[in-house]
Short mmCIF file of C-alpha atoms in Angstrom, two decimals:
data_model
loop_
_atom_site.label_atom_id
_atom_site.label_comp_id
_atom_site.label_asym_id
_atom_site.label_seq_id
_atom_site.Cartn_x
_atom_site.Cartn_y
_atom_site.Cartn_z
CA UNK O 1 126.30 100.21 125.37
CA UNK O 2 125.17 96.67 124.60
CA UNK O 3 126.89 94.62 121.90
CA UNK O 4 125.28 91.43 120.24
CA UNK O 5 126.05 89.42 117.42
CA UNK O 6 123.56 87.35 115.26
CA UNK O 7 123.09 85.34 112.10
CA UNK O 8 122.04 87.31 108.99
CA UNK O 9 118.76 86.08 108.73
CA UNK O 10 115.17 87.80 108.85
CA UNK O 11 114.00 85.98 112.01
CA UNK O 12 116.98 86.93 113.91
CA UNK O 13 116.91 90.36 112.66
CA UNK O 14 113.40 90.50 113.89
CA UNK O 15 114.49 89.43 117.51
CA UNK O 16 116.72 92.47 117.93
CA UNK O 17 115.83 95.21 120.35
CA UNK O 18 114.45 98.48 118.79
CA UNK O 19 114.77 100.70 121.74
CA UNK O 20 117.82 102.64 121.06
CA UNK O 21 120.11 103.92 118.35
CA UNK O 22 122.60 101.30 116.77
CA UNK O 23 125.47 100.88 114.75
CA UNK O 24 125.53 97.59 112.83
CA UNK O 25 128.12 95.93 110.99
CA UNK O 26 127.32 93.00 108.16
CA UNK O 27 130.16 90.69 108.42
CA UNK O 28 131.31 87.77 106.16
CA UNK O 29 131.55 84.29 107.61
CA UNK O 30 135.46 84.95 108.09
CA UNK O 31 134.47 88.17 110.18
CA UNK O 32 135.45 90.88 107.65
CA UNK O 33 133.30 94.11 107.45
CA UNK O 34 131.05 94.24 104.34
CA UNK O 35 128.99 97.28 105.45
CA UNK O 36 128.74 99.47 108.50
CA UNK O 37 125.63 101.65 109.14
CA UNK O 38 123.64 103.22 111.83
CA UNK O 39 119.86 103.41 112.43
CA UNK O 40 117.73 105.83 114.87
CA UNK O 41 115.87 104.35 117.85
CA UNK O 42 112.97 102.22 116.50
CA UNK O 43 114.52 101.66 113.06
CA UNK O 44 117.31 99.09 113.51
CA UNK O 45 115.18 96.01 112.47
CA UNK O 46 113.78 97.83 109.50
CA UNK O 47 117.23 99.26 108.22
CA UNK O 48 118.54 95.70 108.50
CA UNK O 49 115.72 94.06 106.55
CA UNK O 50 116.32 96.87 103.78
CA UNK O 51 119.92 95.47 103.41
CA UNK O 52 118.89 91.69 103.36
CA UNK O 53 119.71 90.13 99.81
CA UNK O 54 121.66 93.14 98.70
CA UNK O 55 124.85 93.03 101.03
CA UNK O 56 126.16 89.71 101.53
CA UNK O 57 126.87 88.59 105.05
CA UNK O 58 126.69 85.79 107.45
CA UNK O 59 126.63 87.77 110.83
CA UNK O 60 125.57 91.12 111.90
CA UNK O 61 127.09 92.72 114.87
CA UNK O 62 125.15 95.63 116.63
CA UNK O 63 126.17 97.92 119.08
CA UNK O 64 123.44 100.30 121.06
CA UNK O 65 124.13 103.77 121.77
CA UNK O 66 122.65 106.47 124.01
CA UNK O 67 122.15 108.89 121.09
CA UNK O 68 122.28 108.79 117.49
CA UNK O 69 125.25 111.33 117.49
CA UNK O 70 127.48 108.71 119.31
CA UNK O 71 126.31 106.15 116.77
CA UNK O 72 127.36 108.50 114.13
CA UNK O 73 130.86 109.30 115.44
CA UNK O 74 131.54 105.58 115.82
CA UNK O 75 130.44 104.69 112.44
CA UNK O 76 132.56 107.23 110.82
CA UNK O 77 135.75 105.95 112.62
CA UNK O 78 134.89 102.25 111.83
CA UNK O 79 134.38 103.00 108.22
CA UNK O 80 137.70 104.94 107.86
CA UNK O 81 139.50 102.25 109.73
CA UNK O 82 138.15 99.50 107.98
CA UNK O 83 136.95 100.26 104.53
CA UNK O 84 134.14 97.93 104.11
CA UNK O 85 133.30 96.85 100.64
CA UNK O 86 129.69 98.15 100.32
CA UNK O 87 130.10 101.53 102.00
CA UNK O 88 130.45 104.31 99.51
CA UNK O 89 130.86 107.26 101.83
CA UNK O 90 133.27 107.84 104.65
CA UNK O 91 136.17 105.99 102.88
#
């Protein structure tokens, strides 16, 4: 599993790998989680661009997984633990 942190900008989102399922965290400048989500293989960039402008953030942290089930399991644990402001489900 690879982890990467980038600035929350369209150009940096478009530079992300799209070859595996991901869990992503949109973070404030201070590192607090605003939103945690997942995307299937090939959908990471598109999913993050869908959020752009709707969920404030300064950084995006992504973590790649071997399967979408693994990403979903971690997403559920992280939402429950961190209670991100913009996540409606899983709290």
